[in-house]
Amino acid sequence: MGKLHSVSLNRDRCMGCTNCIKGCPTEAIRVRDGKACIDENRCIDCGECIRICPHHAKSAQCDPFPDLTSRNASKPAAVLLPPSLYAQFGPPATRSMIIRSMYAIGFDFVYEVAIGAEACSLRTREIIAEKRALVQSGGSDFSSVFPLISSACPVVVRLIQMKYKALIPHLIPFDSPMEITAGFARKDIASKLAISPDAIDIYFLSPCPSKRTVTINPLGQNKSEVNFVLALHDVYPLILSALEKEQKDTDAATLHAFVGLAGSEGVQWACAGGEASTLDTEKYMAVDGIHNVISILDEIENERLKDIEFVEPSCCFGGCIGGPLTVTNPFSAKARMRGFIKAAIDDEERSPDKFLRFRHLQLASSWKIPLEANNSMQLDADINTAMDKYEQMERILETLPGLDCGACGAPTCAALAEDIVQGNALETDCIIKLKEHIRKVAQDINLLDL
Amino acid sequence: MKKMLTRIGVRPESIKRAAIAMYEAEINAVIHARGGKAIVMILPDSVRIEIVDQGPGIPDVDLAMKEGYSTAPDTAREMGFGAGMGLPNIKKHSDEMKIDTEVGKGTTVTIIVRF
């Protein structure tokens, strides 16, 4: 499968402990020969293992920071800033200052991903209204249409493809704010400079590994509009020093080559619940933290969430501000975000002209390729063989100690049973079973009476 | 059961139907009979679920099958159950459904969902 994922392992740092296998929501990691191994088919890039690893052996593979000074001048570089970036910086930093600092670092163009977020909010409101009309006219059951599920978090989309396939039709079927903004930026620059859209490098400053993965292995599209993904924590020191040099707030709208600020609605997307609060419904639910997301998806699949029209699941606690590649802790980030949102709302009221009316630009684009189910949870492609394997698994599981200690390298005894059935592990990988075997051998030797 | 069907690769739509039908039958057994037993048999082409309880039985099955008809106590209704949709929902989500019931003895609901 090659490099489909961003989350990867530094073998030298891995001590073979069991912290990561225990926290992985899809049981995608095993410890084999003293080192963690990630199953590429099951990894959803949530980054839980990056957070939990005490030896910092897990990391997100992102692109290196480019040398912006000596680059080929014929290829302009644009950077996309997610709303969660702002929360990494406290007062006196303002959005305008942060945007200016990106020019200072050497990027030729800067765009706020909040532009794409506004476009998504607009289109989602339309979709909710369409589905409501469909249900009211009797064309569809409430529970077969609702709740609609946000597809903004790629981790959630991949989780649904693997473990909640029945919910694929509930996903909002269009591009993420990042993709929309990248597409908009490419067209904007191409027309401003009268160059080919392909002759532009687009960078995204990412709070999470999954955004890098979607640029290599896109959802609903053949090719991502983003060329490079930079880890937010890698660029943080550069922004900080640029901000220190420029302590006074100057309006970004006056900047040459700046397209304009996004509205407050898009900025709100940084925090869990921010997206949902921009929609015309109070029947929504925002759930954050991957394990909480799993329990809510279970509820939806069993049709136990009645009267909910929209669910906004975020893999990370606090939403994107809690991403594994961020710097500031999510609680401070949330507090700071309130300041940025309030400033955006005040600004909008005071000088509406300063803000580009992105919301009128029908930017949201639908997925061109239908989402496929990921069958890696299936024990076998043939249902009869799969049933046999399941039975064998249950039989093996009965003989295992049930401690779920992880010493064998699998997260639970059930996972070890599965590995044994699939031929990837032995019963004696279980240390309790091994001890029993050794005791028996020792007894037999004693009986030999040598 | 849901986890098992997922692991053997049953179509998600069928898993969903089986899970909903089984859940409704379980809730019925809990509300009316204070619990019961579930027997699940998985075949290569279908799943057969039996929910067996020793509750009060159903005096009029045709009436009980009507949408909106419910004998659930207020305590169950307060928790959002007892809308009279349980049995109709099972019927809707299953390919075959059978109710064996005797007043005073108990009820067995048999559900078959084909894959």
Coordinates of C-alpha atoms in Angstrom, one line a residue:
Chain A
M1 CA 0.0 0.0 0.0
G2 CA 3.0 2.3 0.4
K3 CA 2.9 5.5 2.3
L4 CA -0.8 6.0 2.8
H5 CA -0.5 7.4 6.2
S6 CA 1.1 10.3 8.0
V7 CA 1.4 8.6 11.4
S8 CA 4.6 6.7 11.5
L9 CA 7.1 5.1 13.8
N10 CA 10.7 5.9 14.7
R11 CA 12.0 2.3 15.4
D12 CA 15.0 3.4 17.4
R13 CA 12.9 5.3 19.9
C14 CA 10.2 2.5 20.3
M15 CA 10.7 0.6 23.5
G16 CA 8.0 -2.0 22.6
C17 CA 5.8 -0.9 25.5
T18 CA 2.1 -1.3 25.2
N19 CA 0.9 2.3 25.6
C20 CA 0.0 2.8 22.0
I21 CA -1.7 -0.5 21.3
K22 CA -4.0 0.1 24.2
G23 CA -5.1 3.6 23.1
C24 CA -5.6 2.8 19.4
P25 CA -9.4 3.1 18.6
T26 CA -9.2 0.7 15.7
E27 CA -6.7 -1.8 17.2
A28 CA -4.4 -1.1 14.3
I29 CA -1.1 -1.5 16.3
R30 CA 0.7 -4.6 17.5
V31 CA 4.1 -4.9 19.1
R32 CA 6.1 -7.5 17.2
D33 CA 9.7 -8.3 18.0
G34 CA 9.8 -5.6 20.5
K35 CA 8.7 -2.8 18.2
A36 CA 5.3 -1.3 17.4
C37 CA 3.9 -2.1 13.9
I38 CA 1.0 -0.1 12.4
D39 CA -1.5 -1.9 10.2
E40 CA -1.8 0.6 7.3
N41 CA -5.3 -0.7 6.4
R42 CA -6.7 0.0 9.8
C43 CA -4.9 3.2 10.8
I44 CA -7.2 6.2 10.6
D45 CA -4.6 8.8 11.5
C46 CA -6.3 9.9 14.7
G47 CA -2.9 10.6 16.3
E48 CA -3.9 9.0 19.7
C49 CA -0.6 7.0 19.6
I50 CA 1.4 10.2 19.0
R51 CA -0.1 11.7 22.1
I52 CA 0.3 8.7 24.3
C53 CA 3.8 7.4 23.4
P54 CA 6.1 8.2 26.4
H55 CA 9.2 7.8 24.2
H56 CA 8.0 10.1 21.4
A57 CA 8.5 7.2 18.9
K58 CA 5.3 8.1 17.0
S59 CA 5.1 11.1 14.8
A60 CA 3.3 12.7 12.0
Q61 CA 5.2 12.7 8.7
C62 CA 4.7 16.1 7.2
D63 CA 6.6 18.0 4.6
P64 CA 9.8 19.9 5.6
F65 CA 9.6 23.7 5.8
P66 CA 10.6 25.0 2.4
D67 CA 13.4 27.4 1.7
L68 CA 11.3 30.3 0.6
T69 CA 14.1 32.7 -0.2
S70 CA 16.0 30.6 -2.7
R71 CA 13.0 29.0 -4.3
N72 CA 12.5 29.2 -8.0
A73 CA 10.8 32.6 -8.3
S74 CA 8.5 31.4 -11.1
K75 CA 6.5 29.2 -8.6
P76 CA 4.6 31.3 -6.1
A77 CA 4.0 29.8 -2.7
A78 CA 0.6 30.2 -0.9
V79 CA -0.1 29.2 2.6
L80 CA -3.5 28.2 4.0
L81 CA -4.1 29.0 7.7
P82 CA -6.7 26.9 9.6
P83 CA -8.8 28.8 12.2
S84 CA -7.1 26.6 15.0
L85 CA -3.8 28.4 14.2
Y86 CA -4.9 31.7 15.7
A87 CA -5.6 30.1 19.1
Q88 CA -1.9 29.1 19.3
F89 CA -1.1 32.8 20.0
G90 CA -2.4 35.0 22.8
P91 CA -2.9 38.8 22.9
P92 CA -1.6 41.1 21.6
A93 CA -1.6 38.9 18.5
T94 CA -4.6 39.5 16.2
R95 CA -5.6 37.6 13.1
S96 CA -4.2 40.4 10.9
M97 CA -0.9 40.2 12.7
I98 CA -0.7 36.5 12.2
I99 CA -1.5 36.8 8.6
R100 CA 1.1 39.5 8.1
S101 CA 3.7 37.3 9.8
M102 CA 3.2 34.6 7.2
Y103 CA 4.2 37.2 4.5
A104 CA 7.2 38.1 6.7
I105 CA 8.2 34.4 6.8
G106 CA 8.3 34.5 3.0
F107 CA 5.0 33.2 1.6
D108 CA 3.7 35.1 -1.4
F109 CA 0.0 34.6 -0.7
V110 CA -2.0 33.8 2.5
Y111 CA -5.5 32.5 2.7
E112 CA -7.7 31.7 5.7
V113 CA -9.2 28.2 5.6
A114 CA -12.2 30.0 7.4
I115 CA -13.1 31.0 3.8
G116 CA -13.8 27.4 2.9
A117 CA -15.5 26.8 6.3
E118 CA -18.0 29.6 5.6
A119 CA -18.7 28.0 2.2
C120 CA -19.3 24.7 3.9
S121 CA -21.6 26.2 6.5
L122 CA -23.6 27.8 3.7
R123 CA -24.0 24.6 1.7
T124 CA -24.7 22.5 4.8
R125 CA -27.6 24.8 5.7
E126 CA -29.0 24.3 2.2
I127 CA -28.6 20.5 2.5
I128 CA -30.3 20.4 5.9
A129 CA -33.2 22.4 4.4
E130 CA -33.4 20.1 1.4
K131 CA -33.5 16.9 3.6
R132 CA -36.1 18.5 5.9
A133 CA -38.4 19.1 2.9
L134 CA -37.8 15.6 1.8
V135 CA -38.9 14.2 5.2
Q136 CA -41.9 16.6 5.5
S137 CA -43.2 15.6 2.0
G138 CA -43.1 11.9 3.2
G139 CA -40.4 11.1 0.6
S140 CA -38.1 9.7 3.3
D141 CA -38.0 8.5 6.9
F142 CA -36.4 10.9 9.4
S143 CA -34.1 8.2 10.6
S144 CA -32.9 7.2 7.1
V145 CA -31.8 10.8 6.3
F146 CA -30.9 12.3 9.7
P147 CA -28.7 12.9 11.5
L148 CA -26.4 14.3 8.8
I149 CA -22.8 13.8 9.9
S150 CA -20.1 16.4 9.3
S151 CA -17.3 15.2 7.1
A152 CA -14.9 18.0 8.1
C153 CA -12.8 15.6 10.3
P154 CA -11.1 13.1 8.0
V155 CA -10.4 10.8 10.9
V156 CA -14.2 10.5 11.5
V157 CA -14.8 9.8 7.8
R158 CA -12.2 7.0 7.7
L159 CA -13.7 5.5 10.9
I160 CA -17.1 5.5 9.3
Q161 CA -15.7 3.8 6.2
M162 CA -14.3 1.1 8.3
K163 CA -16.6 0.5 11.3
Y164 CA -19.9 2.3 10.5
K165 CA -20.4 1.6 6.9
A166 CA -24.2 2.0 7.2
L167 CA -23.6 5.6 8.0
I168 CA -21.7 6.5 4.8
P169 CA -24.9 8.0 3.2
H170 CA -25.3 10.3 6.3
L171 CA -22.0 12.0 5.7
I172 CA -22.1 15.5 4.2
P173 CA -20.8 14.7 0.7
F174 CA -18.5 17.6 -0.1
D175 CA -15.0 18.8 0.2
S176 CA -13.4 20.0 3.5
P177 CA -12.8 23.7 4.1
M178 CA -9.1 23.0 3.4
E179 CA -9.8 21.6 -0.1
I180 CA -12.3 24.3 -0.9
T181 CA -9.9 27.1 0.2
A182 CA -7.0 25.5 -1.7
G183 CA -9.1 25.4 -4.9
F184 CA -10.2 29.0 -4.4
A185 CA -6.6 30.1 -3.7
R186 CA -5.3 28.3 -6.9
K187 CA -7.8 30.0 -9.1
D188 CA -7.3 33.4 -7.4
I189 CA -3.5 33.4 -7.8
A190 CA -3.7 32.0 -11.3
S191 CA -5.9 34.8 -12.4
K192 CA -4.0 37.5 -10.5
L193 CA -0.6 36.5 -11.9
A194 CA -2.0 35.2 -15.2
I195 CA -0.2 31.8 -14.8
S196 CA -1.2 28.2 -15.0
P197 CA -3.0 26.9 -11.9
D198 CA -0.4 24.1 -11.8
A199 CA 2.5 26.5 -11.4
I200 CA 1.5 27.3 -7.8
D201 CA 2.7 25.6 -4.6
I202 CA 0.0 25.4 -1.9
Y203 CA 1.0 24.7 1.7
F204 CA -1.3 23.9 4.5
L205 CA -0.4 24.5 8.2
S206 CA -1.8 21.5 9.8
P207 CA -3.0 20.9 13.4
C208 CA -3.3 17.2 12.7
P209 CA -1.7 14.2 10.8
S210 CA -4.9 13.3 9.1
K211 CA -4.9 16.4 7.0
R212 CA -1.6 15.3 5.6
T213 CA -3.0 11.9 4.8
V214 CA -6.0 13.3 2.9
T215 CA -3.6 15.2 0.6
I216 CA -1.9 12.0 -0.4
N217 CA -4.9 9.8 -0.3
P218 CA -7.9 12.1 -0.8
L219 CA -11.5 11.6 0.2
G220 CA -14.1 11.9 -2.6
Q221 CA -11.6 13.3 -5.1
N222 CA -8.8 12.0 -7.3
K223 CA -6.3 14.6 -6.3
S224 CA -5.9 17.1 -3.5
E225 CA -5.5 20.8 -4.3
V226 CA -2.9 21.0 -1.5
N227 CA 0.7 20.3 -2.5
F228 CA 2.5 20.3 0.9
V229 CA 1.4 20.0 4.5
L230 CA 3.5 21.5 7.3
A231 CA 3.1 20.5 10.9
L232 CA 1.8 23.5 12.8
H233 CA 4.3 22.9 15.7
D234 CA 7.2 23.1 13.2
V235 CA 6.2 26.5 11.9
Y236 CA 5.2 27.9 15.3
P237 CA 8.6 29.2 16.3
L238 CA 9.0 31.1 13.0
I239 CA 5.6 32.7 13.4
L240 CA 6.3 33.6 17.0
S241 CA 9.6 35.4 16.1
A242 CA 7.9 37.2 13.1
L243 CA 5.1 38.3 15.5
E244 CA 7.7 39.6 18.0
K245 CA 9.2 41.8 15.3
E246 CA 5.9 43.2 14.4
Q247 CA 4.2 44.1 17.7
K248 CA 1.8 46.7 16.3
D249 CA -1.5 45.7 14.7
T250 CA -1.8 46.7 11.2
D251 CA -4.9 45.8 9.2
A252 CA -4.3 42.8 7.0
A253 CA -6.9 44.1 4.6
T254 CA -4.5 46.8 3.5
L255 CA -1.9 44.2 2.5
H256 CA -0.9 44.0 -1.0
A257 CA -1.9 40.6 -2.5
F258 CA -4.2 39.7 0.4
V259 CA -7.6 38.6 -0.6
G260 CA -9.5 39.7 2.5
L261 CA -10.5 38.3 5.9
A262 CA -13.0 35.5 6.3
G263 CA -16.1 36.2 8.3
S264 CA -16.6 35.2 11.9
E265 CA -18.6 32.1 11.0
G266 CA -15.6 30.4 9.4
V267 CA -13.4 31.3 12.3
Q268 CA -15.7 29.5 14.8
W269 CA -14.9 26.2 13.2
A270 CA -11.7 25.9 15.3
C271 CA -13.5 24.6 18.3
A272 CA -15.7 21.6 18.7
G273 CA -19.3 22.7 18.1
G274 CA -18.2 25.7 16.1
E275 CA -19.4 24.3 12.8
A276 CA -22.7 23.1 14.2
S277 CA -23.4 26.5 15.7
T278 CA -23.3 28.1 12.3
L279 CA -26.3 26.0 11.0
D280 CA -30.0 26.9 11.2
T281 CA -30.8 24.1 13.7
E282 CA -30.8 23.7 17.4
K283 CA -31.2 20.0 16.9
Y284 CA -27.5 19.3 16.7
M285 CA -24.9 17.5 18.7
A286 CA -21.2 18.2 18.9
V287 CA -19.0 15.3 20.2
D288 CA -15.3 15.5 20.6
G289 CA -12.6 12.9 21.5
I290 CA -12.3 9.8 19.3
H291 CA -13.7 7.4 21.9
N292 CA -16.7 9.6 22.5
V293 CA -17.2 9.8 18.8
I294 CA -17.3 6.0 18.6
S295 CA -20.0 5.7 21.2
I296 CA -22.2 8.3 19.4
L297 CA -21.7 6.6 16.0
D298 CA -22.9 3.4 17.7
E299 CA -26.0 5.3 18.9
I300 CA -26.7 6.7 15.4
E301 CA -26.3 3.3 13.7
N302 CA -28.8 1.8 16.1
E303 CA -31.2 4.7 15.4
R304 CA -31.2 5.8 19.0
L305 CA -30.5 9.4 18.4
K306 CA -34.0 10.7 17.8
D307 CA -34.7 14.3 16.7
I308 CA -31.1 15.2 16.0
E309 CA -30.5 16.7 12.5
F310 CA -26.8 17.3 12.6
V311 CA -23.8 15.7 14.3
E312 CA -20.4 17.3 14.4
P313 CA -17.9 14.7 15.5
S314 CA -14.3 15.8 16.1
C315 CA -11.5 13.2 16.7
C316 CA -9.7 15.5 19.0
F317 CA -10.8 16.8 22.4
G318 CA -11.9 20.4 22.0
G319 CA -12.0 20.1 18.2
C320 CA -9.1 21.1 15.8
I321 CA -7.6 23.3 18.5
G322 CA -6.8 20.0 20.3
G323 CA -5.0 18.5 17.3
P324 CA -1.8 16.5 18.0
L325 CA 0.4 19.0 16.1
T326 CA -0.7 22.0 18.0
V327 CA 1.4 23.8 20.6
T328 CA -1.1 25.4 23.1
N329 CA -3.1 23.2 25.4
P330 CA -6.8 23.0 24.2
F331 CA -8.2 24.8 27.2
S332 CA -6.1 27.9 26.8
A333 CA -6.7 27.6 23.0
K334 CA -10.4 27.6 23.5
A335 CA -10.3 30.7 25.8
R336 CA -8.1 32.5 23.3
M337 CA -10.4 31.4 20.4
R338 CA -13.3 33.3 22.1
G339 CA -11.3 36.5 21.8
F340 CA -10.6 35.9 18.1
I341 CA -14.3 35.1 17.4
K342 CA -15.5 38.1 19.3
A343 CA -13.0 40.4 17.5
A344 CA -14.2 38.9 14.2
I345 CA -17.9 39.6 15.0
D346 CA -17.1 43.2 16.2
D347 CA -15.0 43.8 13.1
E348 CA -17.8 42.5 10.8
E349 CA -20.3 44.8 12.4
R350 CA -18.0 47.8 12.4
S351 CA -16.6 47.5 8.9
P352 CA -18.5 45.0 6.8
D353 CA -16.6 46.1 3.6
K354 CA -13.4 44.7 5.0
F355 CA -14.6 41.2 4.8
L356 CA -14.8 39.5 1.4
R357 CA -18.2 38.2 0.9
F358 CA -17.0 34.6 0.3
R359 CA -20.4 33.3 1.3
H360 CA -21.8 34.5 -2.0
L361 CA -19.2 32.6 -4.0
Q362 CA -20.7 29.1 -4.2
L363 CA -17.4 27.5 -3.4
A364 CA -18.4 24.2 -1.9
S365 CA -17.8 21.4 -4.3
S366 CA -19.3 17.9 -4.1
W367 CA -17.3 14.7 -3.8
K368 CA -16.7 13.3 -7.3
I369 CA -15.9 9.8 -6.2
P370 CA -18.3 8.0 -3.9
L371 CA -16.8 6.9 -0.6
E372 CA -16.0 3.3 -0.5
A373 CA -16.3 1.0 2.5
N374 CA -13.0 -0.2 4.1
N375 CA -13.4 -4.0 4.7
S376 CA -10.3 -4.5 6.8
M377 CA -12.4 -5.4 9.9
Q378 CA -13.8 -8.4 7.9
L379 CA -12.2 -11.7 9.0
D380 CA -12.3 -13.1 5.5
A381 CA -13.7 -12.2 2.1
D382 CA -15.7 -15.4 2.1
I383 CA -18.6 -15.4 4.6
N384 CA -18.3 -19.1 5.4
T385 CA -14.6 -18.9 6.1
A386 CA -15.2 -15.8 8.1
M387 CA -17.8 -17.6 10.2
D388 CA -15.3 -20.5 10.8
K389 CA -12.6 -18.0 11.8
Y390 CA -15.0 -16.3 14.2
E391 CA -15.8 -19.6 15.8
Q392 CA -12.2 -20.5 16.2
M393 CA -11.5 -17.1 17.7
E394 CA -14.2 -17.6 20.3
R395 CA -12.8 -21.0 21.2
I396 CA -9.2 -19.6 21.5
L397 CA -10.5 -16.7 23.5
E398 CA -12.0 -19.0 26.1
T399 CA -8.6 -20.5 26.7
L400 CA -6.9 -17.1 27.1
P401 CA -6.6 -15.6 30.6
G402 CA -8.7 -12.5 29.8
L403 CA -6.3 -10.1 31.5
D404 CA -6.1 -7.9 28.4
C405 CA -2.5 -7.1 29.6
G406 CA -1.1 -6.4 26.2
A407 CA 2.2 -8.3 27.0
C408 CA 1.7 -10.5 23.9
G409 CA 1.7 -7.3 21.7
A410 CA -2.0 -7.3 21.0
P411 CA -4.2 -4.8 22.8
T412 CA -6.7 -7.4 24.2
C413 CA -7.0 -11.2 24.5
A414 CA -9.7 -11.0 21.8
A415 CA -7.3 -9.3 19.5
L416 CA -4.7 -12.0 20.2
A417 CA -7.3 -14.6 19.4
E418 CA -7.9 -12.9 16.1
D419 CA -4.2 -12.7 15.3
I420 CA -3.7 -16.4 16.0
V421 CA -6.6 -17.3 13.7
Q422 CA -5.2 -15.1 11.0
G423 CA -1.8 -16.7 11.4
N424 CA 0.0 -13.7 12.7
A425 CA 0.6 -14.9 16.3
L426 CA 1.0 -18.0 18.4
E427 CA -0.8 -19.0 21.6
T428 CA 2.5 -19.0 23.4
D429 CA 2.8 -15.3 22.7
C430 CA 0.6 -15.0 25.7
I431 CA 3.0 -15.0 28.7
I432 CA 0.4 -16.7 31.0
K433 CA 0.0 -19.5 28.5
L434 CA 3.7 -19.7 28.0
K435 CA 4.2 -20.1 31.8
E436 CA 1.7 -22.9 31.9
H437 CA 3.6 -24.6 29.1
I438 CA 6.9 -24.2 30.8
R439 CA 5.5 -25.5 34.1
K440 CA 4.2 -28.6 32.3
V441 CA 7.5 -29.2 30.6
A442 CA 9.3 -28.8 34.0
Q443 CA 6.9 -31.3 35.6
D444 CA 7.5 -33.8 32.7
I445 CA 11.2 -33.5 33.1
N446 CA 10.9 -34.2 36.8
L447 CA 8.9 -37.3 36.0
L448 CA 11.7 -38.6 33.9
D449 CA 13.6 -39.2 37.1
L450 CA 17.0 -38.8 35.5
Chain B
M1 CA -24.2 -9.8 17.6
K2 CA -23.6 -6.6 15.7
K3 CA -19.9 -6.9 16.2
M4 CA -19.9 -10.5 15.0
L5 CA -21.9 -9.8 11.9
T6 CA -19.5 -6.9 11.1
R7 CA -16.5 -9.2 11.5
I8 CA -17.9 -11.9 9.2
G9 CA -18.6 -9.3 6.5
V10 CA -22.4 -9.0 6.4
R11 CA -23.8 -6.0 4.4
P12 CA -24.1 -3.0 6.7
E13 CA -27.8 -2.5 5.8
S14 CA -28.6 -6.1 7.1
I15 CA -26.6 -5.6 10.2
K16 CA -28.5 -2.4 10.9
R17 CA -31.9 -4.0 10.4
A18 CA -30.9 -7.0 12.7
A19 CA -29.5 -4.7 15.4
I20 CA -32.6 -2.5 15.4
A21 CA -35.1 -5.4 15.4
M22 CA -33.1 -7.2 18.2
Y23 CA -32.9 -4.0 20.3
E24 CA -36.6 -3.3 20.1
A25 CA -37.4 -6.9 21.1
E26 CA -34.9 -6.7 24.0
I27 CA -36.5 -3.4 25.2
N28 CA -40.0 -5.1 25.1
A29 CA -38.7 -8.0 27.2
V30 CA -37.2 -5.6 29.7
I31 CA -40.2 -3.3 29.9
H32 CA -42.9 -6.0 30.0
A33 CA -41.2 -9.1 31.4
R34 CA -38.2 -7.6 33.4
G35 CA -35.8 -9.2 31.1
G36 CA -35.4 -12.5 29.2
K37 CA -33.0 -14.5 27.1
A38 CA -31.6 -13.9 23.6
I39 CA -30.7 -16.8 21.3
V40 CA -28.9 -15.8 18.2
M41 CA -28.1 -18.2 15.4
I42 CA -26.0 -16.9 12.5
L43 CA -26.3 -18.8 9.2
P44 CA -24.4 -18.0 6.0
D45 CA -27.4 -16.2 4.5
S46 CA -29.4 -15.0 7.5
V47 CA -29.5 -14.4 11.2
R48 CA -32.2 -15.8 13.5
I49 CA -32.9 -14.0 16.8
E50 CA -35.1 -15.4 19.5
I51 CA -36.0 -13.2 22.4
V52 CA -37.6 -15.4 25.1
D53 CA -39.3 -14.0 28.2
Q54 CA -41.4 -15.3 31.0
G55 CA -43.5 -12.2 31.3
P56 CA -47.3 -11.5 31.2
G57 CA -47.8 -12.6 27.6
I58 CA -49.7 -10.6 24.9
P59 CA -53.5 -11.0 25.1
D60 CA -54.2 -9.6 21.6
V61 CA -51.3 -9.9 19.2
D62 CA -53.1 -8.1 16.3
L63 CA -53.8 -5.1 18.6
A64 CA -50.2 -5.1 19.9
M65 CA -48.9 -5.0 16.3
K66 CA -50.8 -1.7 15.7
E67 CA -48.6 1.4 15.5
G68 CA -49.1 3.6 18.5
Y69 CA -50.7 0.9 20.7
S70 CA -48.8 0.4 23.9
T71 CA -49.4 -1.0 27.4
A72 CA -46.0 0.3 28.6
P73 CA -46.1 1.9 32.1
D74 CA -45.6 5.6 32.5
T75 CA -42.1 5.0 33.9
A76 CA -41.1 3.5 30.6
R77 CA -42.7 6.3 28.6
E78 CA -40.9 8.9 30.7
M79 CA -37.7 7.4 29.4
G80 CA -38.8 7.7 25.8
F81 CA -40.0 4.1 25.4
G82 CA -43.5 2.8 25.0
A83 CA -44.5 4.8 21.9
G84 CA -46.2 1.7 20.6
M85 CA -43.7 1.4 17.8
G86 CA -41.7 -1.6 19.2
L87 CA -43.4 -4.5 17.4
P88 CA -44.2 -2.6 14.2
N89 CA -40.5 -1.6 14.1
I90 CA -39.4 -5.2 14.5
K91 CA -41.7 -6.2 11.6
K92 CA -40.4 -3.3 9.5
H93 CA -36.7 -4.3 10.0
S94 CA -37.1 -8.1 9.7
D95 CA -37.8 -10.5 6.8
E96 CA -39.7 -12.8 9.0
M97 CA -41.3 -12.3 12.4
K98 CA -43.2 -14.7 14.6
I99 CA -44.7 -14.1 18.0
D100 CA -45.5 -17.1 20.3
T101 CA -47.2 -15.9 23.4
E102 CA -49.4 -17.2 26.2
V103 CA -51.0 -15.0 28.8
G104 CA -49.4 -15.6 32.2
K105 CA -46.6 -17.7 30.8
G106 CA -44.5 -15.5 28.5
T107 CA -43.6 -14.5 25.0
T108 CA -41.1 -15.6 22.4
V109 CA -40.4 -13.3 19.5
T110 CA -38.5 -14.9 16.6
I111 CA -36.9 -12.6 14.1
I112 CA -35.2 -13.5 10.8
V113 CA -33.1 -11.0 8.9
R114 CA -31.7 -12.2 5.6
F115 CA -28.3 -10.9 4.4

